[in-house]
């Protein structure tokens, strides 16, 4: 009930925001239209007024952007990982802070002459609005109205969207750098996992690996947050584990999704523990998208170990799930991994072509009765 009320309140709030966003410029344009209809050259006044209003909105939006640029706070990256060798560029923040102080300082020192300056501005813009005396105050009002509107719009948009965009970009950079570090250490599976998460932060990949609600209770307790953290921790300790490949296979065959996820994480961390039949089961008949995603990750680390026959089985299973209507969604994290696996698996070699048989032409007798060799056609 509370969730339904919250959704209704959120929808009402968004509707009110859209209404305000439409009413605010609409009132200004309506006033400009009514003012233009009373001028001798109505179309000229309307066109000039629209240009003045547009310029005021752009200027106000730029000022709102400068005032709304967020400050960058240093600290650790996602999951407690430190920032890489690249730090966020704060030049925009510094310029915004400097310009804000300059504009405020200049504005405060010129408050005494503000009325005179506004009158001069209206006098300069009056010819574009008809040129009579009534155009001077209207030009000032038009500039102030749309300047403030543009400022509010620019400030709100910057405050609401820019922090999230910058945060996502910084987190994606951290994840890409962490993936590169894992790649240099030979951890291809961990590197691809970081790259997928980075592309999800940038909106390049969809997140189709849904996590069942009961999964958290089936996984072992861990200091890391969420199932992803548990999988990463199990994967990092797989090579130090005393488990054998047979025990990992039995862990997967246990039946509960938590055990299956743990087995897949062990297979990701140590390919010698991997079992292709278990991976194919999780790819072709997954309990959830989360399980299928980690099965594809484990298969990614197994590619260099597979003989030709098993590689062909994996290729057919992955391609089948990609092409199935209810299979892997296009543009998702799983489709990116599946396509990468297929690109690494070579297609079966085409059967060698049988060389055409050479045709031996009969020899013709020469004038002395000797056989003359015939020239062979070019190959």
PDB file of N, CA and C in Angstrom, residues 75-84 171 174-175 177-178:
ATOM      1  N   UNK A  75      37.955   9.881  -3.083  1.00  0.00           N
ATOM      2  CA  UNK A  75      37.647   8.720  -2.259  1.00  0.00           C
ATOM      3  C   UNK A  75      37.831   7.450  -3.038  1.00  0.00           C
ATOM      4  N   UNK A  76      37.393   6.356  -2.445  1.00  0.00           N
ATOM      5  CA  UNK A  76      37.579   5.056  -3.067  1.00  0.00           C
ATOM      6  C   UNK A  76      36.554   4.847  -4.155  1.00  0.00           C
ATOM      7  N   UNK A  77      36.870   3.941  -5.048  1.00  0.00           N
ATOM      8  CA  UNK A  77      35.972   3.601  -6.129  1.00  0.00           C
ATOM      9  C   UNK A  77      34.904   2.641  -5.659  1.00  0.00           C
ATOM     10  N   UNK A  78      34.169   2.035  -6.586  1.00  0.00           N
ATOM     11  CA  UNK A  78      33.113   1.104  -6.213  1.00  0.00           C
ATOM     12  C   UNK A  78      33.676  -0.115  -5.501  1.00  0.00           C
ATOM     13  N   UNK A  79      32.917  -0.646  -4.534  1.00  0.00           N
ATOM     14  CA  UNK A  79      33.314  -1.809  -3.748  1.00  0.00           C
ATOM     15  C   UNK A  79      34.625  -1.589  -2.998  1.00  0.00           C
ATOM     16  N   UNK A  80      34.902  -0.330  -2.637  1.00  0.00           N
ATOM     17  CA  UNK A  80      36.093  -0.054  -1.858  1.00  0.00           C
ATOM     18  C   UNK A  80      37.373  -0.068  -2.647  1.00  0.00           C
ATOM     19  N   UNK A  81      37.308  -0.147  -3.976  1.00  0.00           N
ATOM     20  CA  UNK A  81      38.519  -0.187  -4.776  1.00  0.00           C
ATOM     21  C   UNK A  81      39.047   1.221  -4.954  1.00  0.00           C
ATOM     22  N   UNK A  82      40.368   1.422  -4.857  1.00  0.00           N
ATOM     23  CA  UNK A  82      40.916   2.762  -5.002  1.00  0.00           C
ATOM     24  C   UNK A  82      40.842   3.229  -6.433  1.00  0.00           C
ATOM     25  N   UNK A  83      40.886   4.546  -6.614  1.00  0.00           N
ATOM     26  CA  UNK A  83      40.904   5.102  -7.953  1.00  0.00           C
ATOM     27  C   UNK A  83      42.162   4.658  -8.673  1.00  0.00           C
ATOM     28  N   UNK A  84      42.087   4.581  -9.982  1.00  0.00           N
ATOM     29  CA  UNK A  84      43.246   4.203 -10.768  1.00  0.00           C
ATOM     30  C   UNK A  84      44.186   5.376 -10.938  1.00  0.00           C
ATOM     31  N   UNK A 171      32.977   6.009 -12.163  1.00  0.00           N
ATOM     32  CA  UNK A 171      32.906   4.603 -11.772  1.00  0.00           C
ATOM     33  C   UNK A 171      33.245   3.691 -12.942  1.00  0.00           C
ATOM     34  N   UNK A 174      36.993   3.689 -13.291  1.00  0.00           N
ATOM     35  CA  UNK A 174      37.598   2.838 -12.264  1.00  0.00           C
ATOM     36  C   UNK A 174      37.465   1.360 -12.630  1.00  0.00           C
ATOM     37  N   UNK A 175      36.277   0.980 -13.117  1.00  0.00           N
ATOM     38  CA  UNK A 175      36.052  -0.422 -13.462  1.00  0.00           C
ATOM     39  C   UNK A 175      36.882  -0.842 -14.669  1.00  0.00           C
ATOM     40  N   UNK A 177      39.777   0.416 -15.550  1.00  0.00           N
ATOM     41  CA  UNK A 177      41.161   0.306 -15.090  1.00  0.00           C
ATOM     42  C   UNK A 177      41.366  -0.962 -14.266  1.00  0.00           C
ATOM     43  N   UNK A 178      40.381  -1.293 -13.422  1.00  0.00           N
ATOM     44  CA  UNK A 178      40.473  -2.542 -12.663  1.00  0.00           C
ATOM     45  C   UNK A 178      40.470  -3.748 -13.597  1.00  0.00           C
TER      46      UNK A 178
END
